[in-house]
PDB file of C-alpha atoms in Angstrom:
ATOM      1  CA  UNK A   1      19.119  63.498   1.812  1.00  0.00           C
ATOM      2  CA  UNK A   2      21.334  61.626   3.508  1.00  0.00           C
ATOM      3  CA  UNK A   3      20.307  58.231   4.703  1.00  0.00           C
ATOM      4  CA  UNK A   4      20.741  57.095   8.398  1.00  0.00           C
ATOM      5  CA  UNK A   5      23.360  54.249   8.829  1.00  0.00           C
ATOM      6  CA  UNK A   6      22.016  51.212  10.638  1.00  0.00           C
ATOM      7  CA  UNK A   7      25.193  49.060  10.673  1.00  0.00           C
ATOM      8  CA  UNK A   8      28.654  48.769   9.083  1.00  0.00           C
ATOM      9  CA  UNK A   9      29.931  45.583   8.097  1.00  0.00           C
ATOM     10  CA  UNK A  10      33.680  45.300   7.611  1.00  0.00           C
ATOM     11  CA  UNK A  11      34.825  42.725   4.827  1.00  0.00           C
ATOM     12  CA  UNK A  12      38.192  41.646   5.659  1.00  0.00           C
ATOM     13  CA  UNK A  13      38.465  39.640   2.487  1.00  0.00           C
ATOM     14  CA  UNK A  14      38.247  42.716   0.552  1.00  0.00           C
ATOM     15  CA  UNK A  15      36.183  43.699  -2.519  1.00  0.00           C
ATOM     16  CA  UNK A  16      36.273  45.605  -5.729  1.00  0.00           C
ATOM     17  CA  UNK A  17      36.710  49.126  -5.847  1.00  0.00           C
ATOM     18  CA  UNK A  18      33.481  50.436  -7.960  1.00  0.00           C
ATOM     19  CA  UNK A  19      35.386  53.166  -9.555  1.00  0.00           C
ATOM     20  CA  UNK A  20      38.624  51.734 -10.480  1.00  0.00           C
ATOM     21  CA  UNK A  21      37.541  47.860 -10.494  1.00  0.00           C
ATOM     22  CA  UNK A  22      40.489  47.127  -8.508  1.00  0.00           C
ATOM     23  CA  UNK A  23      40.808  44.647  -5.683  1.00  0.00           C
ATOM     24  CA  UNK A  24      40.771  46.368  -2.137  1.00  0.00           C
ATOM     25  CA  UNK A  25      42.305  44.628   0.862  1.00  0.00           C
ATOM     26  CA  UNK A  26      39.239  45.658   3.073  1.00  0.00           C
ATOM     27  CA  UNK A  27      35.684  47.165   2.272  1.00  0.00           C
ATOM     28  CA  UNK A  28      32.944  48.304   4.304  1.00  0.00           C
ATOM     29  CA  UNK A  29      29.125  47.626   3.606  1.00  0.00           C
ATOM     30  CA  UNK A  30      26.883  50.558   5.185  1.00  0.00           C
ATOM     31  CA  UNK A  31      23.535  49.275   5.873  1.00  0.00           C
ATOM     32  CA  UNK A  32      20.792  52.093   6.001  1.00  0.00           C
ATOM     33  CA  UNK A  33      17.508  52.135   7.873  1.00  0.00           C
ATOM     34  CA  UNK A  34      15.534  51.920   4.507  1.00  0.00           C
ATOM     35  CA  UNK A  35      17.380  48.481   3.920  1.00  0.00           C
ATOM     36  CA  UNK A  36      19.588  49.929   1.112  1.00  0.00           C
ATOM     37  CA  UNK A  37      23.204  49.232   1.406  1.00  0.00           C
ATOM     38  CA  UNK A  38      26.373  50.988  -0.101  1.00  0.00           C
ATOM     39  CA  UNK A  39      30.022  49.537  -0.059  1.00  0.00           C
ATOM     40  CA  UNK A  40      32.856  51.907   0.590  1.00  0.00           C
ATOM     41  CA  UNK A  41      36.619  51.556   0.198  1.00  0.00           C
ATOM     42  CA  UNK A  42      39.318  52.783   2.793  1.00  0.00           C
ATOM     43  CA  UNK A  43      39.821  55.979   0.677  1.00  0.00           C
ATOM     44  CA  UNK A  44      36.254  56.902   0.911  1.00  0.00           C
ATOM     45  CA  UNK A  45      35.827  56.048   4.473  1.00  0.00           C
ATOM     46  CA  UNK A  46      38.751  58.159   5.407  1.00  0.00           C
ATOM     47  CA  UNK A  47      37.325  61.021   3.075  1.00  0.00           C
ATOM     48  CA  UNK A  48      34.110  61.148   4.846  1.00  0.00           C
ATOM     49  CA  UNK A  49      35.641  60.820   8.430  1.00  0.00           C
ATOM     50  CA  UNK A  50      37.998  63.814   7.400  1.00  0.00           C
ATOM     51  CA  UNK A  51      35.291  66.016   6.042  1.00  0.00           C
ATOM     52  CA  UNK A  52      32.991  64.957   9.021  1.00  0.00           C
ATOM     53  CA  UNK A  53      35.502  66.327  11.648  1.00  0.00           C
ATOM     54  CA  UNK A  54      34.805  69.749  12.688  1.00  0.00           C
ATOM     55  CA  UNK A  55      37.098  71.714  12.571  1.00  0.00           C
ATOM     56  CA  UNK A  56      38.700  69.639   9.845  1.00  0.00           C
ATOM     57  CA  UNK A  57      41.578  67.490  10.728  1.00  0.00           C
ATOM     58  CA  UNK A  58      42.886  64.775   8.257  1.00  0.00           C
ATOM     59  CA  UNK A  59      42.264  61.279   9.411  1.00  0.00           C
ATOM     60  CA  UNK A  60      45.220  59.030   9.223  1.00  0.00           C
ATOM     61  CA  UNK A  61      43.347  55.629   9.933  1.00  0.00           C
ATOM     62  CA  UNK A  62      40.487  54.196  11.749  1.00  0.00           C
ATOM     63  CA  UNK A  63      39.925  50.663  13.509  1.00  0.00           C
ATOM     64  CA  UNK A  64      37.077  48.987  14.495  1.00  0.00           C
ATOM     65  CA  UNK A  65      37.290  47.189  17.961  1.00  0.00           C
ATOM     66  CA  UNK A  66      34.913  44.451  19.078  1.00  0.00           C
ATOM     67  CA  UNK A  67      35.295  44.470  23.005  1.00  0.00           C
ATOM     68  CA  UNK A  68      33.976  41.275  24.954  1.00  0.00           C
ATOM     69  CA  UNK A  69      32.946  42.200  28.383  1.00  0.00           C
ATOM     70  CA  UNK A  70      33.495  39.481  31.345  1.00  0.00           C
ATOM     71  CA  UNK A  71      29.760  38.665  31.206  1.00  0.00           C
ATOM     72  CA  UNK A  72      30.181  37.707  27.479  1.00  0.00           C
ATOM     73  CA  UNK A  73      28.418  40.738  25.758  1.00  0.00           C
ATOM     74  CA  UNK A  74      30.103  42.124  22.746  1.00  0.00           C
ATOM     75  CA  UNK A  75      30.486  46.007  22.336  1.00  0.00           C
ATOM     76  CA  UNK A  76      31.769  47.386  19.067  1.00  0.00           C
ATOM     77  CA  UNK A  77      33.633  50.993  19.303  1.00  0.00           C
ATOM     78  CA  UNK A  78      35.655  52.556  16.532  1.00  0.00           C
ATOM     79  CA  UNK A  79      38.931  54.347  17.048  1.00  0.00           C
ATOM     80  CA  UNK A  80      39.808  57.382  14.638  1.00  0.00           C
ATOM     81  CA  UNK A  81      43.380  58.594  14.717  1.00  0.00           C
ATOM     82  CA  UNK A  82      44.391  61.894  13.155  1.00  0.00           C
ATOM     83  CA  UNK A  83      47.501  62.876  11.275  1.00  0.00           C
ATOM     84  CA  UNK A  84      48.350  64.988  14.409  1.00  0.00           C
ATOM     85  CA  UNK A  85      48.576  61.784  16.242  1.00  0.00           C
ATOM     86  CA  UNK A  86      45.484  62.759  18.290  1.00  0.00           C
ATOM     87  CA  UNK A  87      42.797  60.006  18.397  1.00  0.00           C
ATOM     88  CA  UNK A  88      39.166  59.350  19.607  1.00  0.00           C
ATOM     89  CA  UNK A  89      37.355  56.498  20.478  1.00  0.00           C
ATOM     90  CA  UNK A  90      33.571  56.496  19.247  1.00  0.00           C
ATOM     91  CA  UNK A  91      30.314  54.431  19.844  1.00  0.00           C
ATOM     92  CA  UNK A  92      28.672  53.136  16.680  1.00  0.00           C
ATOM     93  CA  UNK A  93      26.286  55.812  16.858  1.00  0.00           C
ATOM     94  CA  UNK A  94      28.789  58.707  16.927  1.00  0.00           C
ATOM     95  CA  UNK A  95      30.998  57.051  14.355  1.00  0.00           C
ATOM     96  CA  UNK A  96      28.057  56.611  12.028  1.00  0.00           C
ATOM     97  CA  UNK A  97      27.311  60.459  12.695  1.00  0.00           C
ATOM     98  CA  UNK A  98      30.740  61.271  11.784  1.00  0.00           C
ATOM     99  CA  UNK A  99      30.515  59.454   8.364  1.00  0.00           C
ATOM    100  CA  UNK A 100      27.000  61.095   7.793  1.00  0.00           C
ATOM    101  CA  UNK A 101      28.341  64.429   8.737  1.00  0.00           C
ATOM    102  CA  UNK A 102      31.164  64.080   6.256  1.00  0.00           C
ATOM    103  CA  UNK A 103      28.977  62.761   3.243  1.00  0.00           C
ATOM    104  CA  UNK A 104      26.762  65.681   3.839  1.00  0.00           C
ATOM    105  CA  UNK A 105      29.732  68.162   3.912  1.00  0.00           C
ATOM    106  CA  UNK A 106      31.083  66.652   0.618  1.00  0.00           C
ATOM    107  CA  UNK A 107      27.659  66.424  -1.108  1.00  0.00           C
ATOM    108  CA  UNK A 108      27.126  70.101  -0.290  1.00  0.00           C
ATOM    109  CA  UNK A 109      23.795  69.192   1.321  1.00  0.00           C
ATOM    110  CA  UNK A 110      22.460  72.369   3.421  1.00  0.00           C
ATOM    111  CA  UNK A 111      22.240  71.647   7.294  1.00  0.00           C
ATOM    112  CA  UNK A 112      19.496  73.526   8.888  1.00  0.00           C
ATOM    113  CA  UNK A 113      21.297  74.315  12.001  1.00  0.00           C
ATOM    114  CA  UNK A 114      24.942  74.645  13.183  1.00  0.00           C
ATOM    115  CA  UNK A 115      25.394  73.524  16.679  1.00  0.00           C
ATOM    116  CA  UNK A 116      28.737  74.011  18.153  1.00  0.00           C
ATOM    117  CA  UNK A 117      29.952  71.293  20.307  1.00  0.00           C
ATOM    118  CA  UNK A 118      32.156  71.778  23.233  1.00  0.00           C
ATOM    119  CA  UNK A 119      34.791  69.157  22.783  1.00  0.00           C
ATOM    120  CA  UNK A 120      36.491  70.079  19.581  1.00  0.00           C
ATOM    121  CA  UNK A 121      37.253  67.920  16.669  1.00  0.00           C
ATOM    122  CA  UNK A 122      34.038  65.425  16.378  1.00  0.00           C
ATOM    123  CA  UNK A 123      31.686  67.035  18.896  1.00  0.00           C
ATOM    124  CA  UNK A 124      29.749  69.208  16.546  1.00  0.00           C
ATOM    125  CA  UNK A 125      28.790  66.022  14.413  1.00  0.00           C
ATOM    126  CA  UNK A 126      27.713  64.309  17.533  1.00  0.00           C
ATOM    127  CA  UNK A 127      25.701  67.121  18.919  1.00  0.00           C
ATOM    128  CA  UNK A 128      23.992  67.674  15.434  1.00  0.00           C
ATOM    129  CA  UNK A 129      23.187  63.894  15.422  1.00  0.00           C
ATOM    130  CA  UNK A 130      21.728  64.164  19.136  1.00  0.00           C
ATOM    131  CA  UNK A 131      19.566  67.195  18.105  1.00  0.00           C
ATOM    132  CA  UNK A 132      18.320  65.320  14.851  1.00  0.00           C
ATOM    133  CA  UNK A 133      17.237  62.515  17.260  1.00  0.00           C
ATOM    134  CA  UNK A 134      15.371  64.658  19.555  1.00  0.00           C
ATOM    135  CA  UNK A 135      17.822  64.564  22.351  1.00  0.00           C
ATOM    136  CA  UNK A 136      19.264  67.905  23.643  1.00  0.00           C
ATOM    137  CA  UNK A 137      22.726  67.841  24.614  1.00  0.00           C
ATOM    138  CA  UNK A 138      23.645  67.222  28.309  1.00  0.00           C
ATOM    139  CA  UNK A 139      24.234  70.436  30.167  1.00  0.00           C
ATOM    140  CA  UNK A 140      23.826  69.232  33.557  1.00  0.00           C
ATOM    141  CA  UNK A 141      24.868  71.583  36.462  1.00  0.00           C
ATOM    142  CA  UNK A 142      27.101  70.011  39.234  1.00  0.00           C
ATOM    143  CA  UNK A 143      26.350  72.739  41.619  1.00  0.00           C
ATOM    144  CA  UNK A 144      23.960  71.848  44.561  1.00  0.00           C
ATOM    145  CA  UNK A 145      21.016  74.120  45.491  1.00  0.00           C
ATOM    146  CA  UNK A 146      22.693  74.880  48.521  1.00  0.00           C
ATOM    147  CA  UNK A 147      25.896  75.682  47.044  1.00  0.00           C
ATOM    148  CA  UNK A 148      24.053  78.134  44.636  1.00  0.00           C
ATOM    149  CA  UNK A 149      22.542  79.823  47.681  1.00  0.00           C
ATOM    150  CA  UNK A 150      25.960  80.185  49.108  1.00  0.00           C
ATOM    151  CA  UNK A 151      27.564  81.531  45.958  1.00  0.00           C
ATOM    152  CA  UNK A 152      24.707  83.999  45.755  1.00  0.00           C
ATOM    153  CA  UNK A 153      25.397  85.629  49.220  1.00  0.00           C
TER     154      UNK A 153
END
């Protein structure tokens, strides 16, 4: 079963690729809820992000953005750029969900339910994460009761 990602630490000084034992410029340490961790290289991160995107689109690059608000709070977002030059900016939770979905797809783990998202490339992974967390996707109506009566007439 796939573990839930709690945090990702980007190591800009790099590290050693566990498969080739070669030095990598950047590595990412994934920290899980069970206090376990794993180190991924750029290639593995790109592979998981590509496989996590539904429908599958090849990820060209990704970048962590730390945004500091005027009140001094820091917010982290992730930008994923695809080979077709489209891009998406994700919150931590959505980025972690995309990686998890990619890991699940690569390892052939069976998902019990496929929920189709409405926003395309990564929407399905996000919707599945919300469903697993017990949150149903928001489908609020914007039609007021008065407008509904008017439409019914």
